[in-house]
Amino acid sequence: GGGSYFQPPSLVRDDEVIREVMPEDFYYTDAINDEACRMIESKSKSDNEQPFFMYVAHTAPHWPLHAPQTEIDKHRGKYMKGWDDLRQKRHAGLVEQNLIPSTWECSPRDVHCAAWEEKDDRTQQWEDARMATYAAQITIMDEGIGRITESLRKTGMYDNT
């Protein structure tokens, strides 16, 4: 952590440090996924029968919380009812989908974490922005994994992974 998703200071390709300034629309998570798709497509053209190992190590969602503003904006406001409400709704959803037994209670909030209602408006706004950015990071990562999966399908390698 502690770097930048827009201008990472220490990218490396083939043992060479990449020292170029990234384009304005660069986002590290997208670059990781794009590179994985490029490698899959390249592999499919060279030797589709030889197995390969691909480890896609996303940095997201780690600090610093960075995401394109357009993606953050899609999630803003969703968290303004607070974490207690969100936890209860997510727990109820898991029970409704039969992913957990209805006898499992929602765990109590961490004793070191204040109730949402105890936070002032400025702090609630900041927490909403933070959670929206985290959600944007997850969304971008998830969409990228979908692109990787689609690359495997498109190249006929999906069933041989």
Tab-separated table of N, CA and C in Angstrom:
chain	number	residue	atom	x	y	z
A	1	GLY	N	0.810	-1.198	0.000
A	1	GLY	CA	0.000	0.000	0.000
A	1	GLY	C	0.844	1.248	0.000
A	2	GLY	N	0.190	2.353	0.002
A	2	GLY	CA	0.860	3.621	0.081
A	2	GLY	C	1.290	4.194	-1.248
A	3	GLY	N	1.000	3.521	-2.343
A	3	GLY	CA	1.390	4.002	-3.659
A	3	GLY	C	0.274	4.788	-4.315
A	4	SER	N	0.160	4.632	-5.618
A	4	SER	CA	-0.870	5.314	-6.381
A	4	SER	C	-1.419	4.353	-7.426
A	5	TYR	N	-2.722	4.316	-7.548
A	5	TYR	CA	-3.359	3.496	-8.577
A	5	TYR	C	-3.342	4.208	-9.927
A	6	PHE	N	-2.996	5.499	-9.924
A	6	PHE	CA	-2.996	6.292	-11.147
A	6	PHE	C	-1.586	6.506	-11.708
A	7	GLN	N	-0.605	6.590	-10.843
A	7	GLN	CA	0.803	6.749	-11.235
A	7	GLN	C	1.664	5.874	-10.325
A	8	PRO	N	1.585	4.546	-10.457
A	8	PRO	CA	2.360	3.667	-9.574
A	8	PRO	C	3.861	3.929	-9.725
A	9	PRO	N	4.572	4.026	-8.614
A	9	PRO	CA	5.987	4.378	-8.681
A	9	PRO	C	6.928	3.225	-9.027
A	10	SER	N	6.433	1.991	-8.999
A	10	SER	CA	7.376	0.874	-9.133
A	10	SER	C	6.834	-0.289	-9.970
A	11	LEU	N	6.346	0.000	-11.156
A	11	LEU	CA	5.893	-1.069	-12.040
A	11	LEU	C	7.087	-1.703	-12.736
A	12	VAL	N	6.991	-3.012	-12.945
A	12	VAL	CA	8.073	-3.755	-13.586
A	12	VAL	C	7.468	-4.686	-14.631
A	13	ARG	N	8.118	-4.774	-15.800
A	13	ARG	CA	7.735	-5.737	-16.833
A	13	ARG	C	9.019	-6.380	-17.350
A	14	ASP	N	9.052	-7.717	-17.327
A	14	ASP	CA	10.231	-8.458	-17.793
A	14	ASP	C	11.511	-7.964	-17.117
A	15	ASP	N	11.472	-7.815	-15.808
A	15	ASP	CA	12.622	-7.394	-14.999
A	15	ASP	C	13.086	-5.966	-15.273
A	16	GLU	N	12.292	-5.185	-15.997
A	16	GLU	CA	12.652	-3.794	-16.286
A	16	GLU	C	11.664	-2.865	-15.588
A	17	VAL	N	12.183	-1.894	-14.834
A	17	VAL	CA	11.324	-0.902	-14.191
A	17	VAL	C	10.719	-0.011	-15.273
A	18	ILE	N	9.428	0.205	-15.189
A	18	ILE	CA	8.727	1.080	-16.125
A	18	ILE	C	8.789	2.490	-15.550
A	19	ARG	N	9.469	3.366	-16.221
A	19	ARG	CA	9.689	4.713	-15.710
A	19	ARG	C	8.823	5.768	-16.402
A	20	GLU	N	8.005	5.342	-17.337
A	20	GLU	CA	7.200	6.303	-18.080
A	20	GLU	C	6.061	6.861	-17.232
A	21	VAL	N	5.637	8.051	-17.545
A	21	VAL	CA	4.462	8.646	-16.906
A	21	VAL	C	3.247	7.996	-17.546
A	22	MET	N	2.345	7.533	-16.725
A	22	MET	CA	1.166	6.837	-17.230
A	22	MET	C	0.175	7.829	-17.844
A	23	PRO	N	-0.606	7.374	-18.829
A	23	PRO	CA	-1.614	8.260	-19.417
A	23	PRO	C	-2.650	8.690	-18.383
A	24	GLU	N	-3.348	9.754	-18.677
A	24	GLU	CA	-4.312	10.324	-17.729
A	24	GLU	C	-5.391	9.327	-17.318
A	25	ASP	N	-5.788	8.420	-18.221
A	25	ASP	CA	-6.856	7.467	-17.912
A	25	ASP	C	-6.320	6.147	-17.341
A	26	PHE	N	-5.034	6.100	-16.992
A	26	PHE	CA	-4.438	4.874	-16.440
A	26	PHE	C	-5.024	4.573	-15.072
A	27	TYR	N	-5.347	3.301	-14.844
A	27	TYR	CA	-5.781	2.821	-13.520
A	27	TYR	C	-5.162	1.443	-13.337
A	28	TYR	N	-4.417	1.275	-12.277
A	28	TYR	CA	-3.586	0.092	-12.066
A	28	TYR	C	-4.370	-1.217	-12.149
A	29	THR	N	-5.534	-1.294	-11.539
A	29	THR	CA	-6.323	-2.524	-11.564
A	29	THR	C	-6.711	-2.891	-12.992
A	30	ASP	N	-7.108	-1.905	-13.782
A	30	ASP	CA	-7.415	-2.170	-15.184
A	30	ASP	C	-6.174	-2.653	-15.925
A	31	ALA	N	-5.032	-2.049	-15.638
A	31	ALA	CA	-3.782	-2.442	-16.308
A	31	ALA	C	-3.422	-3.891	-15.990
A	32	ILE	N	-3.593	-4.294	-14.742
A	32	ILE	CA	-3.318	-5.686	-14.360
A	32	ILE	C	-4.218	-6.627	-15.164
A	33	ASN	N	-5.503	-6.315	-15.220
A	33	ASN	CA	-6.444	-7.168	-15.944
A	33	ASN	C	-6.198	-7.145	-17.448
A	34	ASP	N	-5.890	-5.971	-17.991
A	34	ASP	CA	-5.584	-5.872	-19.426
A	34	ASP	C	-4.356	-6.708	-19.772
A	35	GLU	N	-3.340	-6.647	-18.922
A	35	GLU	CA	-2.119	-7.422	-19.170
A	35	GLU	C	-2.416	-8.923	-19.103
A	36	ALA	N	-3.235	-9.344	-18.158
A	36	ALA	CA	-3.603	-10.764	-18.072
A	36	ALA	C	-4.329	-11.200	-19.343
A	37	CYS	N	-5.262	-10.384	-19.828
A	37	CYS	CA	-5.980	-10.714	-21.069
A	37	CYS	C	-5.017	-10.770	-22.245
A	38	ARG	N	-4.078	-9.816	-22.317
A	38	ARG	CA	-3.092	-9.801	-23.397
A	38	ARG	C	-2.250	-11.073	-23.365
A	39	MET	N	-1.842	-11.506	-22.184
A	39	MET	CA	-1.021	-12.706	-22.048
A	39	MET	C	-1.802	-13.958	-22.466
A	40	ILE	N	-3.072	-14.024	-22.099
A	40	ILE	CA	-3.912	-15.167	-22.491
A	40	ILE	C	-4.044	-15.219	-24.006
A	41	GLU	N	-4.322	-14.078	-24.608
A	41	GLU	CA	-4.477	-14.042	-26.069
A	41	GLU	C	-3.164	-14.385	-26.767
A	42	SER	N	-2.055	-13.907	-26.234
A	42	SER	CA	-0.747	-14.226	-26.802
A	42	SER	C	-0.459	-15.718	-26.682
A	43	LYS	N	-0.753	-16.282	-25.538
A	43	LYS	CA	-0.537	-17.713	-25.301
A	43	LYS	C	-1.385	-18.549	-26.257
A	44	SER	N	-2.607	-18.125	-26.503
A	44	SER	CA	-3.497	-18.899	-27.371
A	44	SER	C	-2.984	-18.947	-28.808
A	45	LYS	N	-2.216	-17.936	-29.206
A	45	LYS	CA	-1.690	-17.889	-30.570
A	45	LYS	C	-0.379	-18.662	-30.705
A	46	SER	N	0.273	-18.936	-29.581
A	46	SER	CA	1.583	-19.589	-29.661
A	46	SER	C	1.513	-21.097	-29.443
A	47	ASP	N	0.915	-21.526	-28.346
A	47	ASP	CA	0.903	-22.960	-28.022
A	47	ASP	C	-0.245	-23.227	-27.064
A	48	ASN	N	-1.406	-23.479	-27.629
A	48	ASN	CA	-2.605	-23.664	-26.826
A	48	ASN	C	-2.585	-24.959	-26.015
A	49	GLU	N	-1.753	-25.917	-26.376
A	49	GLU	CA	-1.729	-27.211	-25.701
A	49	GLU	C	-0.852	-27.212	-24.444
A	50	GLN	N	0.169	-26.396	-24.437
A	50	GLN	CA	1.091	-26.350	-23.304
A	50	GLN	C	0.428	-25.619	-22.137
A	51	PRO	N	0.358	-26.260	-20.960
A	51	PRO	CA	-0.254	-25.585	-19.814
A	51	PRO	C	0.550	-24.352	-19.394
A	52	PHE	N	-0.117	-23.443	-18.736
A	52	PHE	CA	0.559	-22.258	-18.222
A	52	PHE	C	-0.020	-21.903	-16.864
A	53	PHE	N	0.725	-21.149	-16.112
A	53	PHE	CA	0.288	-20.679	-14.801
A	53	PHE	C	0.177	-19.163	-14.863
A	54	MET	N	-0.947	-18.656	-14.423
A	54	MET	CA	-1.124	-17.207	-14.371
A	54	MET	C	-1.598	-16.835	-12.968
A	55	TYR	N	-0.826	-16.002	-12.328
A	55	TYR	CA	-1.173	-15.489	-11.003
A	55	TYR	C	-1.490	-14.011	-11.173
A	56	VAL	N	-2.749	-13.663	-11.006
A	56	VAL	CA	-3.188	-12.279	-11.181
A	56	VAL	C	-3.321	-11.669	-9.788
A	57	ALA	N	-2.319	-10.897	-9.417
A	57	ALA	CA	-2.246	-10.335	-8.059
A	57	ALA	C	-2.713	-8.882	-8.067
A	58	HIS	N	-3.973	-8.702	-7.791
A	58	HIS	CA	-4.523	-7.347	-7.705
A	58	HIS	C	-4.035	-6.657	-6.437
A	59	THR	N	-3.787	-5.393	-6.541
A	59	THR	CA	-3.477	-4.586	-5.363
A	59	THR	C	-4.775	-4.172	-4.669
A	60	ALA	N	-5.807	-3.930	-5.454
A	60	ALA	CA	-7.108	-3.537	-4.907
A	60	ALA	C	-7.717	-4.719	-4.160
A	61	PRO	N	-8.459	-4.477	-3.136
A	61	PRO	CA	-8.753	-3.183	-2.539
A	61	PRO	C	-7.868	-2.927	-1.320
A	62	HIS	N	-6.798	-2.263	-1.526
A	62	HIS	CA	-5.908	-1.905	-0.429
A	62	HIS	C	-5.705	-0.400	-0.392
A	63	TRP	N	-5.221	0.051	0.735
A	63	TRP	CA	-4.909	1.457	0.910
A	63	TRP	C	-3.739	1.809	0.032
A	64	PRO	N	-3.709	2.928	-0.598
A	64	PRO	CA	-4.719	3.984	-0.513
A	64	PRO	C	-5.959	3.623	-1.322
A	65	LEU	N	-7.083	4.118	-0.871
A	65	LEU	CA	-8.318	3.873	-1.593
A	65	LEU	C	-8.394	4.856	-2.755
A	66	HIS	N	-8.103	4.363	-3.943
A	66	HIS	CA	-8.138	5.170	-5.164
A	66	HIS	C	-9.031	4.476	-6.178
A	67	ALA	N	-9.838	5.250	-6.858
A	67	ALA	CA	-10.638	4.738	-7.974
A	67	ALA	C	-11.033	5.933	-8.828
A	68	PRO	N	-11.326	5.693	-10.096
A	68	PRO	CA	-11.808	6.791	-10.935
A	68	PRO	C	-13.085	7.395	-10.350
A	69	GLN	N	-13.179	8.713	-10.378
A	69	GLN	CA	-14.309	9.406	-9.765
A	69	GLN	C	-15.650	8.932	-10.314
A	70	THR	N	-15.708	8.637	-11.629
A	70	THR	CA	-16.970	8.185	-12.216
A	70	THR	C	-17.438	6.880	-11.582
A	71	GLU	N	-16.498	6.032	-11.207
A	71	GLU	CA	-16.854	4.761	-10.560
A	71	GLU	C	-17.250	4.985	-9.104
A	72	ILE	N	-16.561	5.867	-8.423
A	72	ILE	CA	-16.908	6.193	-7.027
A	72	ILE	C	-18.319	6.755	-6.970
A	73	ASP	N	-18.630	7.660	-7.906
A	73	ASP	CA	-19.939	8.326	-7.908
A	73	ASP	C	-21.093	7.337	-8.005
A	74	LYS	N	-20.872	6.185	-8.638
A	74	LYS	CA	-21.925	5.168	-8.755
A	74	LYS	C	-22.313	4.592	-7.397
A	75	HIS	N	-21.424	4.716	-6.421
A	75	HIS	CA	-21.659	4.123	-5.102
A	75	HIS	C	-21.937	5.153	-4.011
A	76	ARG	N	-21.741	6.448	-4.297
A	76	ARG	CA	-21.935	7.481	-3.286
A	76	ARG	C	-23.385	7.490	-2.795
A	77	GLY	N	-23.531	7.671	-1.504
A	77	GLY	CA	-24.849	7.752	-0.891
A	77	GLY	C	-25.408	6.415	-0.445
A	78	LYS	N	-24.887	5.323	-0.970
A	78	LYS	CA	-25.402	3.995	-0.629
A	78	LYS	C	-25.113	3.621	0.823
A	79	TYR	N	-24.165	4.306	1.427
A	79	TYR	CA	-23.718	3.916	2.765
A	79	TYR	C	-24.145	4.913	3.840
A	80	MET	N	-24.992	5.883	3.475
A	80	MET	CA	-25.352	6.941	4.413
A	80	MET	C	-26.285	6.476	5.536
A	81	LYS	N	-26.854	5.296	5.423
A	81	LYS	CA	-27.648	4.771	6.542
A	81	LYS	C	-26.747	4.136	7.590
A	82	GLY	N	-25.489	3.957	7.244
A	82	GLY	CA	-24.514	3.491	8.225
A	82	GLY	C	-24.228	2.016	8.177
A	83	TRP	N	-23.137	1.671	8.868
A	83	TRP	CA	-22.674	0.287	8.818
A	83	TRP	C	-23.568	-0.665	9.575
A	84	ASP	N	-24.223	-0.228	10.634
A	84	ASP	CA	-25.110	-1.142	11.369
A	84	ASP	C	-26.278	-1.572	10.482
A	85	ASP	N	-26.892	-0.607	9.798
A	85	ASP	CA	-27.994	-0.912	8.889
A	85	ASP	C	-27.517	-1.816	7.747
A	86	LEU	N	-26.374	-1.484	7.185
A	86	LEU	CA	-25.819	-2.263	6.082
A	86	LEU	C	-25.519	-3.696	6.506
A	87	ARG	N	-24.939	-3.868	7.686
A	87	ARG	CA	-24.624	-5.215	8.176
A	87	ARG	C	-25.894	-6.035	8.369
A	88	GLN	N	-26.932	-5.426	8.931
A	88	GLN	CA	-28.195	-6.143	9.143
A	88	GLN	C	-28.822	-6.551	7.806
A	89	LYS	N	-28.791	-5.650	6.833
A	89	LYS	CA	-29.371	-5.962	5.517
A	89	LYS	C	-28.579	-7.056	4.808
A	90	ARG	N	-27.263	-6.992	4.896
A	90	ARG	CA	-26.449	-8.028	4.253
A	90	ARG	C	-26.658	-9.379	4.926
A	91	HIS	N	-26.758	-9.377	6.229
A	91	HIS	CA	-27.012	-10.623	6.953
A	91	HIS	C	-28.355	-11.205	6.534
A	92	ALA	N	-29.383	-10.355	6.493
A	92	ALA	CA	-30.721	-10.817	6.087
A	92	ALA	C	-30.686	-11.370	4.657
A	93	GLY	N	-29.918	-10.728	3.779
A	93	GLY	CA	-29.799	-11.210	2.404
A	93	GLY	C	-29.146	-12.578	2.330
A	94	LEU	N	-28.133	-12.803	3.153
A	94	LEU	CA	-27.476	-14.120	3.178
A	94	LEU	C	-28.435	-15.203	3.653
A	95	VAL	N	-29.241	-14.869	4.659
A	95	VAL	CA	-30.241	-15.825	5.156
A	95	VAL	C	-31.285	-16.084	4.066
A	96	GLU	N	-31.777	-15.021	3.432
A	96	GLU	CA	-32.792	-15.140	2.390
A	96	GLU	C	-32.318	-15.998	1.214
A	97	GLN	N	-31.050	-15.911	0.891
A	97	GLN	CA	-30.495	-16.697	-0.212
A	97	GLN	C	-30.063	-18.096	0.233
A	98	ASN	N	-30.327	-18.429	1.487
A	98	ASN	CA	-29.950	-19.719	2.065
A	98	ASN	C	-28.439	-19.967	2.020
A	99	LEU	N	-27.677	-18.896	2.112
A	99	LEU	CA	-26.226	-19.037	2.156
A	99	LEU	C	-25.737	-19.285	3.583
A	100	ILE	N	-26.535	-18.844	4.546
A	100	ILE	CA	-26.263	-19.144	5.957
A	100	ILE	C	-27.584	-19.531	6.610
A	101	PRO	N	-27.526	-20.346	7.666
A	101	PRO	CA	-28.765	-20.739	8.349
A	101	PRO	C	-29.425	-19.546	9.038
A	102	SER	N	-30.724	-19.558	9.098
A	102	SER	CA	-31.457	-18.468	9.749
A	102	SER	C	-31.186	-18.421	11.251
A	103	THR	N	-30.633	-19.481	11.797
A	103	THR	CA	-30.307	-19.499	13.230
A	103	THR	C	-29.022	-18.731	13.543
A	104	TRP	N	-28.264	-18.392	12.526
A	104	TRP	CA	-27.039	-17.614	12.740
A	104	TRP	C	-27.400	-16.146	12.889
A	105	GLU	N	-27.051	-15.594	14.014
A	105	GLU	CA	-27.306	-14.180	14.239
A	105	GLU	C	-26.191	-13.343	13.619
A	106	CYS	N	-26.528	-12.125	13.310
A	106	CYS	CA	-25.524	-11.190	12.822
A	106	CYS	C	-24.567	-10.903	13.985
A	107	SER	N	-23.278	-10.962	13.705
A	107	SER	CA	-22.299	-10.717	14.761
A	107	SER	C	-22.438	-9.287	15.275
A	108	PRO	N	-22.091	-9.064	16.516
A	108	PRO	CA	-22.195	-7.700	17.042
A	108	PRO	C	-21.148	-6.785	16.418
A	109	ARG	N	-21.448	-5.504	16.380
A	109	ARG	CA	-20.484	-4.519	15.887
A	109	ARG	C	-19.276	-4.534	16.815
A	110	ASP	N	-18.107	-4.327	16.241
A	110	ASP	CA	-16.866	-4.256	17.012
A	110	ASP	C	-17.025	-3.214	18.118
A	111	VAL	N	-16.640	-3.558	19.311
A	111	VAL	CA	-16.807	-2.659	20.460
A	111	VAL	C	-15.991	-1.373	20.308
A	112	HIS	N	-14.976	-1.384	19.480
A	112	HIS	CA	-14.141	-0.198	19.272
A	112	HIS	C	-14.667	0.698	18.151
A	113	CYS	N	-15.768	0.295	17.553
A	113	CYS	CA	-16.364	1.047	16.446
A	113	CYS	C	-17.660	1.692	16.938
A	114	ALA	N	-17.716	2.987	16.871
A	114	ALA	CA	-18.903	3.706	17.349
A	114	ALA	C	-20.104	3.428	16.448
A	115	ALA	N	-21.282	3.561	17.032
A	115	ALA	CA	-22.504	3.451	16.246
A	115	ALA	C	-22.522	4.576	15.219
A	116	TRP	N	-23.101	4.305	14.059
A	116	TRP	CA	-23.157	5.283	12.979
A	116	TRP	C	-23.793	6.590	13.457
A	117	GLU	N	-24.846	6.469	14.238
A	117	GLU	CA	-25.589	7.632	14.702
A	117	GLU	C	-24.746	8.540	15.611
A	118	GLU	N	-23.685	8.001	16.168
A	118	GLU	CA	-22.804	8.791	17.028
A	118	GLU	C	-21.815	9.631	16.225
A	119	LYS	N	-21.717	9.373	14.937
A	119	LYS	CA	-20.797	10.108	14.074
A	119	LYS	C	-21.456	11.407	13.623
A	120	ASP	N	-20.687	12.496	13.533
A	120	ASP	CA	-21.247	13.749	13.020
A	120	ASP	C	-21.384	13.657	11.498
A	121	ASP	N	-22.097	14.604	10.922
A	121	ASP	CA	-22.398	14.563	9.486
A	121	ASP	C	-21.130	14.553	8.642
A	122	ARG	N	-20.143	15.340	9.008
A	122	ARG	CA	-18.897	15.395	8.236
A	122	ARG	C	-18.208	14.031	8.217
A	123	THR	N	-18.182	13.363	9.360
A	123	THR	CA	-17.565	12.041	9.441
A	123	THR	C	-18.374	11.025	8.652
A	124	GLN	N	-19.695	11.101	8.727
A	124	GLN	CA	-20.534	10.189	7.944
A	124	GLN	C	-20.300	10.381	6.447
A	125	GLN	N	-20.171	11.628	6.006
A	125	GLN	CA	-19.892	11.898	4.589
A	125	GLN	C	-18.544	11.300	4.188
A	126	TRP	N	-17.545	11.463	5.047
A	126	TRP	CA	-16.219	10.918	4.764
A	126	TRP	C	-16.264	9.393	4.711
A	127	GLU	N	-16.962	8.775	5.653
A	127	GLU	CA	-17.084	7.312	5.672
A	127	GLU	C	-17.829	6.820	4.431
A	128	ASP	N	-18.873	7.540	4.005
A	128	ASP	CA	-19.595	7.166	2.793
A	128	ASP	C	-18.657	7.225	1.586
A	129	ALA	N	-17.847	8.268	1.508
A	129	ALA	CA	-16.893	8.403	0.394
A	129	ALA	C	-15.876	7.271	0.426
A	130	ARG	N	-15.411	6.946	1.610
A	130	ARG	CA	-14.424	5.870	1.754
A	130	ARG	C	-15.017	4.524	1.342
A	131	MET	N	-16.229	4.232	1.813
A	131	MET	CA	-16.867	2.962	1.458
A	131	MET	C	-17.228	2.929	-0.028
A	132	ALA	N	-17.614	4.067	-0.597
A	132	ALA	CA	-17.929	4.123	-2.028
A	132	ALA	C	-16.671	3.875	-2.861
A	133	THR	N	-15.547	4.389	-2.411
A	133	THR	CA	-14.292	4.177	-3.132
A	133	THR	C	-13.877	2.713	-3.043
A	134	TYR	N	-14.017	2.129	-1.876
A	134	TYR	CA	-13.723	0.704	-1.701
A	134	TYR	C	-14.619	-0.119	-2.631
A	135	ALA	N	-15.907	0.200	-2.666
A	135	ALA	CA	-16.847	-0.522	-3.533
A	135	ALA	C	-16.467	-0.349	-5.000
A	136	ALA	N	-16.020	0.842	-5.379
A	136	ALA	CA	-15.581	1.074	-6.762
A	136	ALA	C	-14.373	0.212	-7.085
A	137	GLN	N	-13.438	0.094	-6.145
A	137	GLN	CA	-12.270	-0.759	-6.371
A	137	GLN	C	-12.693	-2.204	-6.604
A	138	ILE	N	-13.626	-2.694	-5.799
A	138	ILE	CA	-14.107	-4.072	-5.935
A	138	ILE	C	-14.829	-4.248	-7.270
A	139	THR	N	-15.658	-3.294	-7.639
A	139	THR	CA	-16.397	-3.373	-8.901
A	139	THR	C	-15.444	-3.451	-10.085
A	140	ILE	N	-14.434	-2.586	-10.097
A	140	ILE	CA	-13.466	-2.569	-11.195
A	140	ILE	C	-12.691	-3.889	-11.244
A	141	MET	N	-12.299	-4.377	-10.082
A	141	MET	CA	-11.574	-5.645	-10.035
A	141	MET	C	-12.458	-6.783	-10.553
A	142	ASP	N	-13.702	-6.820	-10.104
A	142	ASP	CA	-14.641	-7.863	-10.514
A	142	ASP	C	-14.892	-7.821	-12.023
A	143	GLU	N	-15.073	-6.634	-12.566
A	143	GLU	CA	-15.278	-6.512	-14.010
A	143	GLU	C	-14.038	-6.991	-14.772
A	144	GLY	N	-12.866	-6.699	-14.244
A	144	GLY	CA	-11.629	-7.145	-14.883
A	144	GLY	C	-11.475	-8.654	-14.852
A	145	ILE	N	-11.846	-9.266	-13.744
A	145	ILE	CA	-11.801	-10.734	-13.663
A	145	ILE	C	-12.783	-11.322	-14.677
A	146	GLY	N	-13.903	-10.651	-14.872
A	146	GLY	CA	-14.838	-11.076	-15.918
A	146	GLY	C	-14.211	-11.006	-17.299
A	147	ARG	N	-13.403	-9.959	-17.550
A	147	ARG	CA	-12.704	-9.850	-18.843
A	147	ARG	C	-11.672	-10.963	-19.002
A	148	ILE	N	-10.993	-11.301	-17.915
A	148	ILE	CA	-10.025	-12.408	-17.965
A	148	ILE	C	-10.748	-13.712	-18.296
A	149	THR	N	-11.854	-13.955	-17.627
A	149	THR	CA	-12.650	-15.159	-17.883
A	149	THR	C	-13.118	-15.184	-19.338
A	150	GLU	N	-13.580	-14.037	-19.830
A	150	GLU	CA	-14.027	-13.955	-21.226
A	150	GLU	C	-12.874	-14.208	-22.185
A	151	SER	N	-11.671	-13.741	-21.861
A	151	SER	CA	-10.497	-14.008	-22.705
A	151	SER	C	-10.212	-15.502	-22.764
A	152	LEU	N	-10.347	-16.172	-21.640
A	152	LEU	CA	-10.151	-17.626	-21.621
A	152	LEU	C	-11.195	-18.321	-22.488
A	153	ARG	N	-12.435	-17.878	-22.408
A	153	ARG	CA	-13.502	-18.469	-23.230
A	153	ARG	C	-13.251	-18.206	-24.708
A	154	LYS	N	-12.954	-16.937	-25.031
A	154	LYS	CA	-12.765	-16.528	-26.426
A	154	LYS	C	-11.614	-17.277	-27.092
A	155	THR	N	-10.593	-17.622	-26.323
A	155	THR	CA	-9.433	-18.311	-26.885
A	155	THR	C	-9.552	-19.832	-26.793
A	156	GLY	N	-10.669	-20.323	-26.250
A	156	GLY	CA	-10.882	-21.764	-26.140
A	156	GLY	C	-10.108	-22.416	-24.998
A	157	MET	N	-9.598	-21.618	-24.077
A	157	MET	CA	-8.800	-22.172	-22.971
A	157	MET	C	-9.581	-22.270	-21.660
A	158	TYR	N	-10.819	-21.833	-21.655
A	158	TYR	CA	-11.591	-21.781	-20.409
A	158	TYR	C	-11.748	-23.163	-19.757
A	159	ASP	N	-12.015	-24.169	-20.539
A	159	ASP	CA	-12.225	-25.513	-19.994
A	159	ASP	C	-10.929	-26.259	-19.716
A	160	ASN	N	-9.809	-25.606	-19.930
A	160	ASN	CA	-8.514	-26.234	-19.694
A	160	ASN	C	-7.675	-25.381	-18.731
A	161	THR	N	-8.339	-24.917	-17.697
A	161	THR	CA	-7.629	-24.077	-16.716
A	161	THR	C	-7.551	-24.797	-15.384
